């Protein structure tokens, strides 16, 4: 049976789906990647299982938000650079609009109680998405004892020992390479050997040609577009202006964000609060709450930093200054994410055909399941319990909940979300909307 063709889906049709992906992108990569898997692999069959997991491997190794870059990668495979710009841009846009609106509310009214009411039910919905995602992805990516052990090892390293994410991925790749060389039978059924059950628009055999001259042109144009607003801010407002300082700082931060948002947020918070004085410590926490409660990557908290810093320090017309600051910081943070895909995508695609690296990528994919399980556990503890104690036993770090602080309503909403997703097979947007409304009503009555 011949499968569907990528040209059968127009860019306009794809744009509607990417808009839905952006609206559903709550909960960080632990929820966003499984959400895209369900919408693009299971429901629409735009991309095969193996190719999707290859994209996950690729983006996990890049600086920047993995899920946004995965959307960019799939959009690029479907419709080239235009498709990548649409997919990656629409992944960011809903969160940008939401955080911008909430930032305006924040500086106007001075608190975030409205935010808490609106998003009280969203966190249990995200938890339900993450839990079901761990099971679903685990069944597909972990198909041998060696891969299961690799996934468990990744979970233990991050959850109990707080090992940096890049080290976890490098370790997984090394283990996969060695096991593949010494005991290749242990990885039978790995992602590179699994054929999709149904035809897809982008299957494992679709190749992307490489062109070094094109890669150089894209890189040069991208670098100019990336840094041009920073240079313009320096020329127009001066090198000592808050816009230039923020643009230059976040341009550097964008290329060191290995390991996801949380790996770099402590550095950003320290610089923004203690060194530059763009905002107060409590404001940084409020901004992170906004980023976690709205669609898009958690790293979009930098937009709030840019908004508050410019609002406070730019002088005349603070609201317009704040909007410009938010837009500038968002621009320099995300433009490199597109560059990594458009320049490196064709070359990394060739890696998947290299037999000696198949088991390495399989091990990384299995480790990603462990990483998502870590995020699920972390999110469950912080969503369902009001009080957590951090204890250390030697090199181990334990998060111990106070059971009397459990939020039974949030737990009930999370269970309802799991039932809606697995038994009723509701779409993600319906689950999020229903639980958001239910949570907001109960929160308002409490």
PDB file of N, CA and C in Angstrom, residues 40-41 52 76-77 99 146 150 154 164 198 222 243 248 262 301 308 322 339 344 395 400 409 412:
ATOM      1  N   UNK A  40       0.826  14.281  15.853  1.00  0.00           N
ATOM      2  CA  UNK A  40       1.488  14.196  14.555  1.00  0.00           C
ATOM      3  C   UNK A  40       1.788  12.765  14.129  1.00  0.00           C
ATOM      4  N   UNK A  41       2.092  11.893  15.090  1.00  0.00           N
ATOM      5  CA  UNK A  41       2.417  10.502  14.754  1.00  0.00           C
ATOM      6  C   UNK A  41       1.166   9.629  14.787  1.00  0.00           C
ATOM      7  N   UNK A  52      10.360  10.424  14.141  1.00  0.00           N
ATOM      8  CA  UNK A  52      10.025  11.295  15.259  1.00  0.00           C
ATOM      9  C   UNK A  52      11.048  11.139  16.386  1.00  0.00           C
ATOM     10  N   UNK A  76      10.019  21.745   9.045  1.00  0.00           N
ATOM     11  CA  UNK A  76      11.031  21.863   7.989  1.00  0.00           C
ATOM     12  C   UNK A  76      11.025  20.630   7.096  1.00  0.00           C
ATOM     13  N   UNK A  77      10.873  19.440   7.678  1.00  0.00           N
ATOM     14  CA  UNK A  77      10.806  18.228   6.860  1.00  0.00           C
ATOM     15  C   UNK A  77       9.614  18.257   5.911  1.00  0.00           C
ATOM     16  N   UNK A  99       1.856  35.577  27.902  1.00  0.00           N
ATOM     17  CA  UNK A  99       2.757  36.175  28.888  1.00  0.00           C
ATOM     18  C   UNK A  99       2.758  37.691  28.760  1.00  0.00           C
ATOM     19  N   UNK A 146      17.996  -3.982  27.892  1.00  0.00           N
ATOM     20  CA  UNK A 146      19.089  -3.012  27.950  1.00  0.00           C
ATOM     21  C   UNK A 146      18.564  -1.583  27.849  1.00  0.00           C
ATOM     22  N   UNK A 150      18.660   1.429  30.624  1.00  0.00           N
ATOM     23  CA  UNK A 150      19.170   2.752  30.289  1.00  0.00           C
ATOM     24  C   UNK A 150      18.190   3.838  30.701  1.00  0.00           C
ATOM     25  N   UNK A 154      18.834   6.749  33.531  1.00  0.00           N
ATOM     26  CA  UNK A 154      18.664   8.183  33.302  1.00  0.00           C
ATOM     27  C   UNK A 154      17.776   8.822  34.343  1.00  0.00           C
ATOM     28  N   UNK A 164      23.668  16.823  35.842  1.00  0.00           N
ATOM     29  CA  UNK A 164      23.313  17.717  34.723  1.00  0.00           C
ATOM     30  C   UNK A 164      22.842  16.934  33.508  1.00  0.00           C
ATOM     31  N   UNK A 198       1.626   1.973   9.825  1.00  0.00           N
ATOM     32  CA  UNK A 198       0.839   2.579   8.763  1.00  0.00           C
ATOM     33  C   UNK A 198       1.709   3.558   7.975  1.00  0.00           C
ATOM     34  N   UNK A 222      20.881  34.086   8.834  1.00  0.00           N
ATOM     35  CA  UNK A 222      20.326  33.899  10.164  1.00  0.00           C
ATOM     36  C   UNK A 222      21.079  34.677  11.227  1.00  0.00           C
ATOM     37  N   UNK A 243      17.866  48.058  26.783  1.00  0.00           N
ATOM     38  CA  UNK A 243      17.573  47.209  25.632  1.00  0.00           C
ATOM     39  C   UNK A 243      18.839  46.527  25.110  1.00  0.00           C
ATOM     40  N   UNK A 248      22.124  41.808  24.387  1.00  0.00           N
ATOM     41  CA  UNK A 248      23.440  41.171  24.364  1.00  0.00           C
ATOM     42  C   UNK A 248      23.496  39.999  25.342  1.00  0.00           C
ATOM     43  N   UNK A 262      15.409  24.780  32.800  1.00  0.00           N
ATOM     44  CA  UNK A 262      15.771  24.797  34.210  1.00  0.00           C
ATOM     45  C   UNK A 262      17.272  24.760  34.424  1.00  0.00           C
ATOM     46  N   UNK A 301      10.090  32.546  30.106  1.00  0.00           N
ATOM     47  CA  UNK A 301      10.142  33.438  31.263  1.00  0.00           C
ATOM     48  C   UNK A 301      11.068  34.624  30.989  1.00  0.00           C
ATOM     49  N   UNK A 308       9.704  43.472  32.388  1.00  0.00           N
ATOM     50  CA  UNK A 308       9.823  44.179  33.662  1.00  0.00           C
ATOM     51  C   UNK A 308      11.060  45.063  33.679  1.00  0.00           C
ATOM     52  N   UNK A 322       8.453  48.461  27.687  1.00  0.00           N
ATOM     53  CA  UNK A 322       8.375  47.081  28.170  1.00  0.00           C
ATOM     54  C   UNK A 322       8.026  46.126  27.044  1.00  0.00           C
ATOM     55  N   UNK A 339      18.011  28.388  13.514  1.00  0.00           N
ATOM     56  CA  UNK A 339      19.281  28.215  12.811  1.00  0.00           C
ATOM     57  C   UNK A 339      19.822  26.800  12.964  1.00  0.00           C
ATOM     58  N   UNK A 344      21.765  22.516  10.470  1.00  0.00           N
ATOM     59  CA  UNK A 344      22.252  21.196  10.856  1.00  0.00           C
ATOM     60  C   UNK A 344      21.354  20.040  10.505  1.00  0.00           C
ATOM     61  N   UNK A 395      25.273  11.378  48.596  1.00  0.00           N
ATOM     62  CA  UNK A 395      25.156  12.175  47.368  1.00  0.00           C
ATOM     63  C   UNK A 395      23.730  12.249  46.826  1.00  0.00           C
ATOM     64  N   UNK A 400      10.775  14.935  49.724  1.00  0.00           N
ATOM     65  CA  UNK A 400       9.835  14.191  50.558  1.00  0.00           C
ATOM     66  C   UNK A 400       8.598  15.051  50.774  1.00  0.00           C
ATOM     67  N   UNK A 409      -8.218  17.954  45.481  1.00  0.00           N
ATOM     68  CA  UNK A 409      -8.911  18.416  44.283  1.00  0.00           C
ATOM     69  C   UNK A 409      -7.997  18.321  43.064  1.00  0.00           C
ATOM     70  N   UNK A 412      -7.709  14.764  42.079  1.00  0.00           N
ATOM     71  CA  UNK A 412      -8.925  14.304  41.403  1.00  0.00           C
ATOM     72  C   UNK A 412      -8.957  14.790  39.964  1.00  0.00           C
TER      73      UNK A 412
END
